[in-house]
XYZ file of C-alpha atoms in Angstrom:
108
model
C 12.568 5.160 -18.701
C 11.429 1.960 -20.381
C 14.928 0.463 -20.146
C 15.167 1.359 -16.438
C 11.874 -0.385 -15.662
C 12.937 -3.437 -17.660
C 16.314 -3.597 -15.913
C 14.699 -3.197 -12.471
C 12.339 -6.072 -13.162
C 15.214 -8.321 -14.239
C 17.474 -7.408 -11.330
C 19.466 -10.362 -10.023
C 18.967 -9.093 -6.510
C 15.670 -10.328 -5.121
C 15.591 -7.423 -2.661
C 15.701 -4.957 -5.554
C 12.883 -6.710 -7.413
C 10.680 -6.808 -4.322
C 11.278 -3.139 -3.504
C 10.627 -2.135 -7.114
C 7.402 -4.155 -7.231
C 6.180 -2.662 -3.961
C 6.917 0.841 -5.245
C 4.860 0.155 -8.384
C 2.029 -1.300 -6.288
C 2.026 1.772 -4.035
C 1.923 4.111 -7.040
C -0.969 2.081 -8.472
C -2.798 2.246 -5.118
C -2.227 6.015 -4.856
C -3.544 6.515 -8.387
C -6.699 4.518 -7.611
C -7.126 6.401 -4.337
C -7.053 9.646 -6.314
C -9.434 8.403 -9.031
C -12.015 6.782 -6.763
C -11.655 8.703 -3.479
C -10.226 12.070 -4.604
C -7.282 11.545 -2.224
C -4.005 13.194 -3.205
C -0.734 11.464 -2.382
C 2.543 13.366 -2.476
C 5.847 11.812 -3.517
C 7.039 11.543 0.089
C 3.902 9.611 1.111
C 4.337 7.170 -1.759
C 8.023 6.647 -0.936
C 7.377 6.273 2.813
C 4.515 3.819 2.266
C 6.574 1.738 -0.191
C 9.518 1.507 2.194
C 7.275 0.822 5.191
C 5.501 -2.055 3.431
C 8.861 -3.364 2.183
C 10.317 -3.377 5.700
C 7.193 -4.985 7.188
C 7.216 -7.733 4.561
C 10.892 -8.463 5.174
C 10.306 -8.788 8.923
C 7.377 -11.144 8.325
C 9.245 -13.208 5.734
C 12.150 -13.677 8.133
C 9.729 -14.891 10.810
C 8.143 -17.355 8.399
C 11.502 -18.876 7.482
C 11.968 -20.270 10.996
C 10.885 -23.899 10.978
C 10.407 -26.199 13.898
C 10.040 -29.864 13.089
C 8.849 -32.368 15.644
C 7.642 -35.937 15.601
C 3.986 -36.117 16.548
C 2.502 -39.400 17.730
C -0.937 -40.392 18.888
C -1.748 -42.818 21.699
C -5.045 -44.468 22.442
C -6.894 -43.076 25.476
C -7.431 -45.301 28.524
C -10.442 -47.645 28.378
C -13.818 -45.933 28.678
C -12.445 -42.515 27.629
C -12.322 -40.674 24.313
C -9.823 -38.264 22.787
C -10.758 -35.365 20.565
C -7.878 -34.291 18.331
C -8.292 -30.978 16.538
C -6.167 -28.934 14.177
C -6.555 -25.649 12.373
C -4.819 -23.452 9.851
C -5.006 -19.747 9.044
C -3.515 -18.450 5.778
C -3.319 -15.273 3.729
C -3.399 -12.667 6.471
C -6.263 -14.372 8.293
C -8.656 -14.332 5.337
C -8.612 -18.087 4.742
C -8.997 -20.642 7.511
C -9.896 -24.259 8.054
C -10.238 -26.695 10.926
C -11.137 -30.291 11.647
C -11.227 -32.892 14.352
C -11.282 -36.622 15.083
C -13.031 -38.209 18.062
C -11.560 -41.619 19.059
C -12.123 -44.146 21.819
C -9.718 -46.722 23.265
C -10.265 -48.964 20.220
C -9.131 -46.277 17.771
């Protein structure tokens, strides 16, 4: 058993390492659910949850790999007007966010 775990962790295939890690994480979660919430998980539930999370992560990773680059430029507003430029970022499944803004007139 020990050799199998070691070999799975050192797999050259990234897909195999990710699936193995997710299976271990699901087993750990199921064990904690039993200890702290008295919830029993059967083998099928653990396997289904591991594969479901694995598939969901792969779909999300593929979406994140698409990059769109564009040149962004800023122009001064017409005289007597102001521009308010804002930007924001959400990371880590919407648990971390930030935003900011710059207010400029026709002189910069």
